[in-house]
Amino acid sequence: MAYRNLLVADDGAVRTLTVNRPDKLNALNLETLNELMLAFGQAAHDHAIRVVVLAGSGDKAFVAGADIAEMNSYTPMQAQSFSRIGQALMLTIERLGKPVIARIQGYALGGGMELAMACHLRVASQKAKFGQPEINLGLIPGFGGTQRLLRLAGRGAALELCLTGAQIDAARARSLNVVTQVVAPEALDEAVQALASQLAAGAPCAAAGILDAVLSGGECSIEQGLDYESQAFALCFATEDMREGTSAFMERRKAEFKGR
Ligand code: COA
């Protein structure tokens, strides 16, 4: 399917979705949110795809936020539905059931930082900049930023970043768990590719179980979280991949997972 604001490229089991509005620093307008929702839905249902990489076009920005020009004339009702659509997209990404890696080469501001935080792993260039600058526009984050930043970085950092609107560099973002890996700009593609290949070689049912247990477990009692874990653990025993992984260990060879 052809998109107006997205590029889609497959390399084996890795699908890269690139937000492609470089002249607007990849700002998220409604059309782009809708296209991302469709594209992630397709990636979720395509059995051949095991990992998704999310990127932004050009050198300057991953995504510089929700589209300010579009929001400027919104009524409160339109703003609420825009926020809900953005939040639904972030949840879709977070609960995709397959690992999603954000490739962050430049600005990840506002909705861009929220988009990055909805991904499971975030690889950033040393040049990347992060922030929740909505307060400078008389706004607050509307795509889940207050909640995911709180969960990733804690209350102190969430309040500091949202209340000041300050931009932080990749090193500070790493120290706050907002990114998982920081690399030199010229090493970014190689680092993302290496991580994506590693994850794509894994057993998909196990990856899905880990995502479900960790993401669901973060929002409930330990007893309920342990239930999620046991169910996902048991489900792995229904897969050929689990037999292959344990047999390969005993036979002292590398496992080959088929996604079955
Ligand atoms: N929404 C809509 N358009 C945006 C945008 C956004 N969030 N961020 C950047 N753009 C557009 C600019 O309007 C400009 O378009 P134009 O050339 O048609 O005027 C283009 O992208 C380039 O941006 P510009 O501001 O000229 O680049 P810069 O290098 O001087 O500054 C930023 C880069 C990221 C610091 C600056 O663009 C910025 O502050 N963007 C908004 C960040 C923000 O507040 N995000 C949260 C939104 S809720």
CSV table of N, CA, C and O in Angstrom, one decimal, residues 50-172:
chain,number,residue,atom,x,y,z
A,50,ARG,N,9.2,-9.8,11.8
A,50,ARG,CA,9.5,-10.1,13.2
A,50,ARG,C,9.9,-8.9,14.0
A,50,ARG,O,9.9,-8.9,15.3
A,51,VAL,N,10.4,-7.9,13.4
A,51,VAL,CA,10.9,-6.7,14.1
A,51,VAL,C,10.5,-5.5,13.2
A,51,VAL,O,10.6,-5.5,12.0
A,52,VAL,N,10.1,-4.4,13.9
A,52,VAL,CA,9.8,-3.1,13.2
A,52,VAL,C,10.8,-2.1,13.6
A,52,VAL,O,11.0,-1.9,14.9
A,53,VAL,N,11.4,-1.3,12.7
A,53,VAL,CA,12.2,-0.2,13.0
A,53,VAL,C,11.4,1.1,12.6
A,53,VAL,O,10.9,1.1,11.5
A,54,LEU,N,11.4,2.0,13.5
A,54,LEU,CA,10.7,3.3,13.2
A,54,LEU,C,11.7,4.4,13.2
A,54,LEU,O,12.5,4.6,14.1
A,55,ALA,N,11.6,5.2,12.0
A,55,ALA,CA,12.6,6.2,11.8
A,55,ALA,C,12.0,7.5,11.3
A,55,ALA,O,10.8,7.5,11.0
A,56,GLY,N,12.8,8.5,11.2
A,56,GLY,CA,12.3,9.8,10.6
A,56,GLY,C,13.2,10.1,9.4
A,56,GLY,O,14.4,9.9,9.5
A,57,SER,N,12.7,10.7,8.4
A,57,SER,CA,13.5,11.1,7.2
A,57,SER,C,14.4,12.3,7.4
A,57,SER,O,14.1,13.2,8.2
A,58,GLY,N,15.5,12.3,6.7
A,58,GLY,CA,16.4,13.4,6.8
A,58,GLY,C,17.3,13.3,8.0
A,58,GLY,O,17.2,12.4,8.8
A,59,ASP,N,18.3,14.3,8.1
A,59,ASP,CA,19.3,14.3,9.1
A,59,ASP,C,18.8,14.9,10.4
A,59,ASP,O,19.3,14.6,11.5
A,60,LYS,N,17.8,15.9,10.3
A,60,LYS,CA,17.6,16.8,11.4
A,60,LYS,C,16.7,16.2,12.5
A,60,LYS,O,16.9,16.5,13.7
A,61,ALA,N,15.7,15.4,12.1
A,61,ALA,CA,14.7,15.1,13.1
A,61,ALA,C,14.2,13.6,12.9
A,61,ALA,O,14.0,13.2,11.8
A,62,PHE,N,14.0,13.0,14.1
A,62,PHE,CA,13.2,11.8,14.1
A,62,PHE,C,11.8,12.2,13.9
A,62,PHE,O,11.2,12.0,12.8
A,63,VAL,N,11.2,12.9,14.8
A,63,VAL,CA,9.9,13.6,14.7
A,63,VAL,C,9.9,14.8,15.6
A,63,VAL,O,10.2,14.7,16.8
A,64,ALA,N,9.6,16.0,15.1
A,64,ALA,CA,9.7,17.2,15.9
A,64,ALA,C,8.4,17.5,16.6
A,64,ALA,O,8.1,18.7,17.0
A,65,GLY,N,7.5,16.6,16.7
A,65,GLY,CA,6.3,16.8,17.5
A,65,GLY,C,5.0,16.6,16.7
A,65,GLY,O,5.0,16.3,15.5
A,66,ALA,N,3.9,16.8,17.4
A,66,ALA,CA,2.6,16.9,16.7
A,66,ALA,C,2.7,18.1,15.8
A,66,ALA,O,3.4,19.1,16.1
A,67,ASP,N,1.8,18.1,14.7
A,67,ASP,CA,1.9,19.2,13.8
A,67,ASP,C,1.2,20.5,14.4
A,67,ASP,O,0.0,20.5,14.6
A,68,ILE,N,2.0,21.5,14.7
A,68,ILE,CA,1.6,22.6,15.4
A,68,ILE,C,0.6,23.5,14.6
A,68,ILE,O,-0.4,24.0,15.0
A,69,ALA,N,0.9,23.5,13.3
A,69,ALA,CA,0.1,24.3,12.4
A,69,ALA,C,-1.3,23.7,12.3
A,69,ALA,O,-2.3,24.4,12.3
A,70,GLU,N,-1.4,22.4,12.3
A,70,GLU,CA,-2.7,21.7,12.2
A,70,GLU,C,-3.5,21.9,13.5
A,70,GLU,O,-4.7,22.1,13.6
A,71,MET,N,-2.7,21.9,14.7
A,71,MET,CA,-3.4,22.0,16.0
A,71,MET,C,-3.9,23.4,16.3
A,71,MET,O,-4.8,23.6,17.0
A,72,ASN,N,-3.2,24.4,15.6
A,72,ASN,CA,-3.5,25.8,15.9
A,72,ASN,C,-5.0,26.1,15.9
A,72,ASN,O,-5.5,26.9,16.7
A,73,SER,N,-5.8,25.5,15.0
A,73,SER,CA,-7.2,25.9,14.8
A,73,SER,C,-8.1,24.9,15.5
A,73,SER,O,-9.3,25.0,15.3
A,74,TYR,N,-7.6,23.9,16.1
A,74,TYR,CA,-8.5,22.8,16.7
A,74,TYR,C,-9.4,23.4,17.8
A,74,TYR,O,-9.0,24.2,18.6
A,75,THR,N,-10.6,22.9,17.8
A,75,THR,CA,-11.5,23.1,18.9
A,75,THR,C,-11.2,22.1,20.0
A,75,THR,O,-10.4,21.1,19.7
A,76,PRO,N,-11.6,22.3,21.2
A,76,PRO,CA,-11.4,21.3,22.3
A,76,PRO,C,-11.8,19.9,21.9
A,76,PRO,O,-11.1,18.9,22.2
A,77,MET,N,-12.9,19.7,21.2
A,77,MET,CA,-13.4,18.4,20.8
A,77,MET,C,-12.4,17.8,19.7
A,77,MET,O,-12.1,16.6,19.8
A,78,GLN,N,-12.0,18.6,18.8
A,78,GLN,CA,-11.0,18.1,17.8
A,78,GLN,C,-9.7,17.7,18.5
A,78,GLN,O,-9.1,16.7,18.2
A,79,ALA,N,-9.3,18.5,19.5
A,79,ALA,CA,-8.1,18.3,20.2
A,79,ALA,C,-8.2,16.9,21.0
A,79,ALA,O,-7.3,16.1,21.0
A,80,GLN,N,-9.4,16.7,21.5
A,80,GLN,CA,-9.6,15.4,22.3
A,80,GLN,C,-9.4,14.2,21.3
A,80,GLN,O,-8.8,13.3,21.6
A,81,SER,N,-10.1,14.3,20.2
A,81,SER,CA,-10.0,13.2,19.3
A,81,SER,C,-8.6,13.0,18.7
A,81,SER,O,-8.1,11.9,18.6
A,82,PHE,N,-7.9,14.1,18.5
A,82,PHE,CA,-6.5,14.1,18.0
A,82,PHE,C,-5.6,13.4,19.1
A,82,PHE,O,-4.8,12.5,18.8
A,83,SER,N,-5.8,13.8,20.3
A,83,SER,CA,-5.1,13.2,21.4
A,83,SER,C,-5.4,11.7,21.5
A,83,SER,O,-4.5,10.8,21.6
A,84,ARG,N,-6.7,11.3,21.4
A,84,ARG,CA,-7.1,9.9,21.5
A,84,ARG,C,-6.5,9.1,20.3
A,84,ARG,O,-6.1,7.9,20.5
A,85,ILE,N,-6.5,9.7,19.1
A,85,ILE,CA,-5.9,8.9,18.0
A,85,ILE,C,-4.4,8.7,18.2
A,85,ILE,O,-3.9,7.6,18.0
A,86,GLY,N,-3.7,9.8,18.7
A,86,GLY,CA,-2.3,9.7,19.0
A,86,GLY,C,-2.0,8.6,20.1
A,86,GLY,O,-1.1,7.8,19.9
A,87,GLN,N,-2.8,8.7,21.1
A,87,GLN,CA,-2.7,7.7,22.2
A,87,GLN,C,-2.9,6.3,21.7
A,87,GLN,O,-2.2,5.4,22.1
A,88,ALA,N,-3.9,6.1,20.9
A,88,ALA,CA,-4.2,4.8,20.4
A,88,ALA,C,-3.1,4.2,19.5
A,88,ALA,O,-2.7,3.1,19.6
A,89,LEU,N,-2.5,5.1,18.7
A,89,LEU,CA,-1.3,4.7,17.9
A,89,LEU,C,-0.2,4.3,18.9
A,89,LEU,O,0.4,3.2,18.6
A,90,MET,N,0.1,5.1,19.9
A,90,MET,CA,1.2,4.7,20.8
A,90,MET,C,1.0,3.4,21.5
A,90,MET,O,1.9,2.6,21.6
A,91,LEU,N,-0.3,3.1,21.9
A,91,LEU,CA,-0.6,1.8,22.5
A,91,LEU,C,-0.5,0.7,21.5
A,91,LEU,O,0.0,-0.4,21.8
A,92,THR,N,-0.9,1.0,20.2
A,92,THR,CA,-0.8,-0.1,19.2
A,92,THR,C,0.7,-0.5,19.0
A,92,THR,O,1.0,-1.7,18.9
A,93,ILE,N,1.6,0.5,19.0
A,93,ILE,CA,3.0,0.3,18.9
A,93,ILE,C,3.5,-0.5,20.1
A,93,ILE,O,4.1,-1.6,20.0
A,94,GLU,N,3.1,0.0,21.3
A,94,GLU,CA,3.6,-0.7,22.5
A,94,GLU,C,3.1,-2.1,22.6
A,94,GLU,O,3.8,-3.0,23.1
A,95,ARG,N,1.9,-2.4,22.2
A,95,ARG,CA,1.3,-3.7,22.3
A,95,ARG,C,1.3,-4.5,21.0
A,95,ARG,O,0.5,-5.3,20.8
A,96,LEU,N,2.3,-4.2,20.1
A,96,LEU,CA,2.3,-4.8,18.8
A,96,LEU,C,2.5,-6.3,18.9
A,96,LEU,O,2.1,-7.0,18.0
A,97,GLY,N,3.2,-6.7,19.9
A,97,GLY,CA,3.5,-8.2,20.0
A,97,GLY,C,4.8,-8.5,19.3
A,97,GLY,O,5.2,-9.7,19.3
A,98,LYS,N,5.5,-7.5,18.7
A,98,LYS,CA,6.8,-7.7,18.1
A,98,LYS,C,7.7,-6.6,18.5
A,98,LYS,O,7.2,-5.5,18.7
A,99,PRO,N,9.0,-6.8,18.7
A,99,PRO,CA,9.8,-5.7,19.1
A,99,PRO,C,9.8,-4.5,18.1
A,99,PRO,O,9.9,-4.8,16.9
A,100,VAL,N,9.8,-3.3,18.6
A,100,VAL,CA,9.8,-2.1,17.8
A,100,VAL,C,11.0,-1.3,18.3
A,100,VAL,O,11.1,-1.0,19.5
A,101,ILE,N,11.9,-0.9,17.3
A,101,ILE,CA,13.1,-0.2,17.7
A,101,ILE,C,12.9,1.2,17.1
A,101,ILE,O,12.7,1.4,15.9
A,102,ALA,N,13.1,2.3,17.9
A,102,ALA,CA,13.2,3.6,17.3
A,102,ALA,C,14.6,4.0,17.0
A,102,ALA,O,15.5,3.8,17.8
A,103,ARG,N,14.8,4.5,15.8
A,103,ARG,CA,16.1,5.0,15.3
A,103,ARG,C,16.0,6.5,15.4
A,103,ARG,O,15.4,7.2,14.6
A,104,ILE,N,16.8,7.1,16.3
A,104,ILE,CA,16.7,8.6,16.6
A,104,ILE,C,18.0,9.3,16.2
A,104,ILE,O,18.9,9.2,17.0
A,105,GLN,N,17.9,10.0,15.1
A,105,GLN,CA,19.2,10.7,14.7
A,105,GLN,C,19.2,12.2,15.0
A,105,GLN,O,20.2,12.8,15.0
A,106,GLY,N,18.0,12.8,15.3
A,106,GLY,CA,18.0,14.2,15.6
A,106,GLY,C,16.9,14.5,16.6
A,106,GLY,O,16.8,13.8,17.6
A,107,TYR,N,16.1,15.6,16.3
A,107,TYR,CA,15.1,16.0,17.3
A,107,TYR,C,14.0,14.9,17.5
A,107,TYR,O,13.4,14.4,16.5
A,108,ALA,N,13.7,14.6,18.8
A,108,ALA,CA,12.6,13.8,19.2
A,108,ALA,C,11.9,14.6,20.2
A,108,ALA,O,12.1,14.5,21.4
A,109,LEU,N,11.0,15.5,19.7
A,109,LEU,CA,10.4,16.5,20.6
A,109,LEU,C,8.9,16.3,20.7
A,109,LEU,O,8.3,15.9,19.7
A,110,GLY,N,8.3,16.6,21.8
A,110,GLY,CA,6.8,16.5,21.9
A,110,GLY,C,6.3,15.1,21.5
A,110,GLY,O,6.8,14.1,22.0
A,111,GLY,N,5.4,15.1,20.5
A,111,GLY,CA,4.9,13.8,20.0
A,111,GLY,C,6.0,12.9,19.5
A,111,GLY,O,5.8,11.7,19.4
A,112,GLY,N,7.2,13.5,19.1
A,112,GLY,CA,8.3,12.6,18.6
A,112,GLY,C,8.9,11.9,19.8
A,112,GLY,O,9.3,10.7,19.7
A,113,MET,N,9.0,12.5,20.9
A,113,MET,CA,9.5,11.8,22.1
A,113,MET,C,8.5,10.8,22.6
A,113,MET,O,8.8,9.7,23.0
A,114,GLU,N,7.2,11.2,22.5
A,114,GLU,CA,6.2,10.2,22.9
A,114,GLU,C,6.2,9.0,22.0
A,114,GLU,O,6.0,7.9,22.4
A,115,LEU,N,6.4,9.2,20.7
A,115,LEU,CA,6.5,8.1,19.7
A,115,LEU,C,7.6,7.2,20.0
A,115,LEU,O,7.5,6.0,20.1
A,116,ALA,N,8.8,7.8,20.3
A,116,ALA,CA,10.0,7.1,20.7
A,116,ALA,C,9.7,6.2,22.0
A,116,ALA,O,10.1,5.1,22.0
A,117,MET,N,9.1,6.9,22.9
A,117,MET,CA,8.9,6.2,24.2
A,117,MET,C,7.9,5.0,24.1
A,117,MET,O,7.9,4.1,24.9
A,118,ALA,N,7.0,5.0,23.0
A,118,ALA,CA,6.1,3.9,22.8
A,118,ALA,C,6.8,2.7,22.2
A,118,ALA,O,6.3,1.6,22.3
A,119,CYS,N,8.0,3.0,21.6
A,119,CYS,CA,8.8,1.8,21.1
A,119,CYS,C,9.5,1.1,22.2
A,119,CYS,O,9.6,1.6,23.3
A,120,HIS,N,9.9,-0.1,21.9
A,120,HIS,CA,10.4,-1.0,23.0
A,120,HIS,C,11.9,-0.7,23.3
A,120,HIS,O,12.4,-0.8,24.4
A,121,LEU,N,12.6,-0.4,22.2
A,121,LEU,CA,14.1,-0.1,22.4
A,121,LEU,C,14.3,1.2,21.6
A,121,LEU,O,13.7,1.4,20.5
A,122,ARG,N,15.2,2.1,22.1
A,122,ARG,CA,15.5,3.3,21.4
A,122,ARG,C,16.9,3.5,21.2
A,122,ARG,O,17.7,3.6,22.2
A,123,VAL,N,17.4,3.5,20.0
A,123,VAL,CA,18.8,3.7,19.7
A,123,VAL,C,19.0,5.1,19.2
A,123,VAL,O,18.3,5.5,18.2
A,124,ALA,N,19.8,5.9,19.8
A,124,ALA,CA,19.9,7.3,19.5
A,124,ALA,C,21.4,7.7,19.1
A,124,ALA,O,22.3,7.1,19.6
A,125,SER,N,21.5,8.6,18.1
A,125,SER,CA,22.8,9.2,17.8
A,125,SER,C,23.1,10.2,18.9
A,125,SER,O,22.3,10.7,19.6
A,126,GLN,N,24.4,10.4,19.1
A,126,GLN,CA,24.9,11.4,20.1
A,126,GLN,C,24.3,12.8,19.8
A,126,GLN,O,24.3,13.6,20.7
A,127,LYS,N,23.9,13.0,18.5
A,127,LYS,CA,23.4,14.3,18.2
A,127,LYS,C,21.9,14.5,18.5
A,127,LYS,O,21.3,15.5,18.3
A,128,ALA,N,21.2,13.4,18.9
A,128,ALA,CA,19.8,13.5,19.1
A,128,ALA,C,19.4,14.4,20.3
A,128,ALA,O,20.2,14.6,21.2
A,129,LYS,N,18.2,15.0,20.2
A,129,LYS,CA,17.8,15.9,21.2
A,129,LYS,C,16.3,15.5,21.6
A,129,LYS,O,15.5,15.2,20.7
A,130,PHE,N,16.1,15.5,22.9
A,130,PHE,CA,14.8,15.1,23.4
A,130,PHE,C,14.1,16.2,24.2
A,130,PHE,O,14.8,17.0,24.8
A,131,GLY,N,12.8,16.1,24.3
A,131,GLY,CA,12.1,17.1,25.1
A,131,GLY,C,10.6,17.0,25.0
A,131,GLY,O,10.1,16.5,24.0
A,132,GLN,N,9.9,17.5,26.0
A,132,GLN,CA,8.5,17.7,25.9
A,132,GLN,C,8.2,19.2,26.0
A,132,GLN,O,7.9,19.7,27.1
A,133,PRO,N,8.3,19.9,24.9
A,133,PRO,CA,8.2,21.4,24.9
A,133,PRO,C,6.8,21.9,24.8
A,133,PRO,O,6.6,23.1,24.6
A,134,GLU,N,5.8,21.0,25.0
A,134,GLU,CA,4.4,21.5,24.8
A,134,GLU,C,4.1,22.7,25.6
A,134,GLU,O,3.3,23.6,25.3
A,135,ILE,N,4.7,22.8,26.9
A,135,ILE,CA,4.3,23.9,27.8
A,135,ILE,C,4.6,25.2,27.1
A,135,ILE,O,3.9,26.2,27.4
A,136,ASN,N,5.6,25.2,26.3
A,136,ASN,CA,6.0,26.5,25.6
A,136,ASN,C,4.9,26.9,24.6
A,136,ASN,O,4.9,28.1,24.1
A,137,LEU,N,4.0,26.0,24.3
A,137,LEU,CA,2.9,26.3,23.3
A,137,LEU,C,1.6,26.5,24.1
A,137,LEU,O,0.5,26.6,23.5
A,138,GLY,N,1.7,26.5,25.4
A,138,GLY,CA,0.5,26.6,26.2
A,138,GLY,C,-0.3,25.2,26.2
A,138,GLY,O,-1.5,25.2,26.4
A,139,LEU,N,0.5,24.2,26.1
A,139,LEU,CA,-0.1,22.8,26.0
A,139,LEU,C,0.5,21.9,26.9
A,139,LEU,O,1.5,22.2,27.6
A,140,ILE,N,0.0,20.7,27.0
A,140,ILE,CA,0.6,19.6,27.7
A,140,ILE,C,0.8,18.4,26.7
A,140,ILE,O,0.1,18.4,25.7
A,141,PRO,N,1.7,17.5,27.0
A,141,PRO,CA,1.8,16.3,26.1
A,141,PRO,C,0.4,15.6,26.0
A,141,PRO,O,-0.3,15.5,27.0
A,142,GLY,N,0.1,15.2,24.8
A,142,GLY,CA,-1.3,14.6,24.6
A,142,GLY,C,-1.3,13.2,24.0
A,142,GLY,O,-2.3,12.6,23.8
A,143,PHE,N,-0.1,12.7,23.7
A,143,PHE,CA,0.0,11.3,23.2
A,143,PHE,C,0.6,10.3,24.2
A,143,PHE,O,1.3,9.4,23.8
A,144,GLY,N,0.4,10.6,25.5
A,144,GLY,CA,0.9,9.6,26.5
A,144,GLY,C,2.2,10.0,27.1
A,144,GLY,O,2.7,9.3,27.9
A,145,GLY,N,2.7,11.2,26.8
A,145,GLY,CA,4.1,11.6,27.3
A,145,GLY,C,4.1,11.7,28.8
A,145,GLY,O,5.1,11.3,29.4
A,146,THR,N,3.1,12.2,29.4
A,146,THR,CA,3.2,12.4,30.9
A,146,THR,C,3.2,11.0,31.5
A,146,THR,O,4.0,10.8,32.5
A,147,GLN,N,2.5,10.0,30.9
A,147,GLN,CA,2.5,8.7,31.5
A,147,GLN,C,3.7,7.8,31.2
A,147,GLN,O,4.2,7.1,32.1
A,148,ARG,N,4.1,7.9,30.0
A,148,ARG,CA,5.3,7.0,29.7
A,148,ARG,C,6.6,7.6,30.2
A,148,ARG,O,7.5,6.8,30.7
A,149,LEU,N,6.7,8.9,30.2
A,149,LEU,CA,7.9,9.5,30.8
A,149,LEU,C,8.0,9.2,32.3
A,149,LEU,O,9.0,8.9,32.9
A,150,LEU,N,6.8,9.3,32.9
A,150,LEU,CA,6.7,9.0,34.4
A,150,LEU,C,7.2,7.5,34.6
A,150,LEU,O,8.0,7.3,35.5
A,151,ARG,N,6.7,6.6,33.8
A,151,ARG,CA,7.1,5.2,34.0
A,151,ARG,C,8.5,4.9,33.7
A,151,ARG,O,9.2,4.1,34.3
A,152,LEU,N,9.1,5.6,32.6
A,152,LEU,CA,10.5,5.3,32.3
A,152,LEU,C,11.4,6.0,33.2
A,152,LEU,O,12.5,5.5,33.5
A,153,ALA,N,11.2,7.3,33.5
A,153,ALA,CA,12.2,8.1,34.1
A,153,ALA,C,11.9,8.5,35.5
A,153,ALA,O,12.7,9.1,36.2
A,154,GLY,N,10.6,8.2,36.0
A,154,GLY,CA,10.2,8.6,37.4
A,154,GLY,C,9.6,10.0,37.4
A,154,GLY,O,9.6,10.8,36.5
A,155,ARG,N,9.0,10.2,38.6
A,155,ARG,CA,8.1,11.4,38.7
A,155,ARG,C,9.0,12.7,38.6
A,155,ARG,O,8.5,13.7,38.0
A,156,GLY,N,10.2,12.7,39.3
A,156,GLY,CA,11.0,13.9,39.3
A,156,GLY,C,11.3,14.4,37.9
A,156,GLY,O,11.2,15.5,37.5
A,157,ALA,N,11.8,13.4,37.1
A,157,ALA,CA,12.3,13.8,35.7
A,157,ALA,C,11.1,14.1,34.8
A,157,ALA,O,11.2,15.0,34.0
A,158,ALA,N,10.0,13.4,35.0
A,158,ALA,CA,8.8,13.7,34.2
A,158,ALA,C,8.3,15.1,34.5
A,158,ALA,O,8.0,15.8,33.5
A,159,LEU,N,8.2,15.5,35.7
A,159,LEU,CA,7.8,16.8,36.1
A,159,LEU,C,8.8,17.9,35.6
A,159,LEU,O,8.4,18.9,35.0
A,160,GLU,N,10.1,17.6,35.7
A,160,GLU,CA,11.1,18.5,35.3
A,160,GLU,C,11.0,18.8,33.8
A,160,GLU,O,10.9,19.9,33.3
A,161,LEU,N,11.0,17.7,33.0
A,161,LEU,CA,11.0,17.9,31.6
A,161,LEU,C,9.7,18.5,31.0
A,161,LEU,O,9.7,19.3,30.1
A,162,CYS,N,8.5,18.0,31.6
A,162,CYS,CA,7.2,18.6,31.1
A,162,CYS,C,7.0,20.0,31.6
A,162,CYS,O,6.5,20.8,30.8
A,163,LEU,N,7.4,20.3,32.8
A,163,LEU,CA,7.2,21.7,33.3
A,163,LEU,C,8.1,22.7,32.7
A,163,LEU,O,7.8,23.9,32.5
A,164,THR,N,9.4,22.3,32.4
A,164,THR,CA,10.4,23.3,31.9
A,164,THR,C,10.3,23.3,30.4
A,164,THR,O,10.7,24.3,29.8
A,165,GLY,N,9.9,22.2,29.7
A,165,GLY,CA,10.0,22.1,28.3
A,165,GLY,C,11.4,22.0,27.8
A,165,GLY,O,11.7,22.2,26.6
A,166,ALA,N,12.4,21.8,28.7
A,166,ALA,CA,13.8,21.8,28.3
A,166,ALA,C,14.1,20.7,27.3
A,166,ALA,O,13.6,19.6,27.4
A,167,GLN,N,15.1,21.0,26.4
A,167,GLN,CA,15.7,20.0,25.6
A,167,GLN,C,16.8,19.3,26.3
A,167,GLN,O,17.6,20.0,26.9
A,168,ILE,N,16.9,18.0,26.2
A,168,ILE,CA,18.0,17.3,26.8
A,168,ILE,C,18.8,16.5,25.7
A,168,ILE,O,18.2,16.2,24.6
A,169,ASP,N,20.1,16.3,25.9
A,169,ASP,CA,20.8,15.6,24.9
A,169,ASP,C,20.7,14.0,25.1
A,169,ASP,O,20.1,13.6,26.1
A,170,ALA,N,21.4,13.3,24.2
A,170,ALA,CA,21.2,11.8,24.2
A,170,ALA,C,21.8,11.2,25.5
A,170,ALA,O,21.2,10.3,26.0
A,171,ALA,N,22.9,11.8,26.0
A,171,ALA,CA,23.5,11.2,27.2
A,171,ALA,C,22.5,11.4,28.4
A,171,ALA,O,22.4,10.4,29.2
A,172,ARG,N,21.9,12.5,28.5
A,172,ARG,CA,20.9,12.7,29.7
A,172,ARG,C,19.7,11.8,29.4
A,172,ARG,O,19.2,11.1,30.4
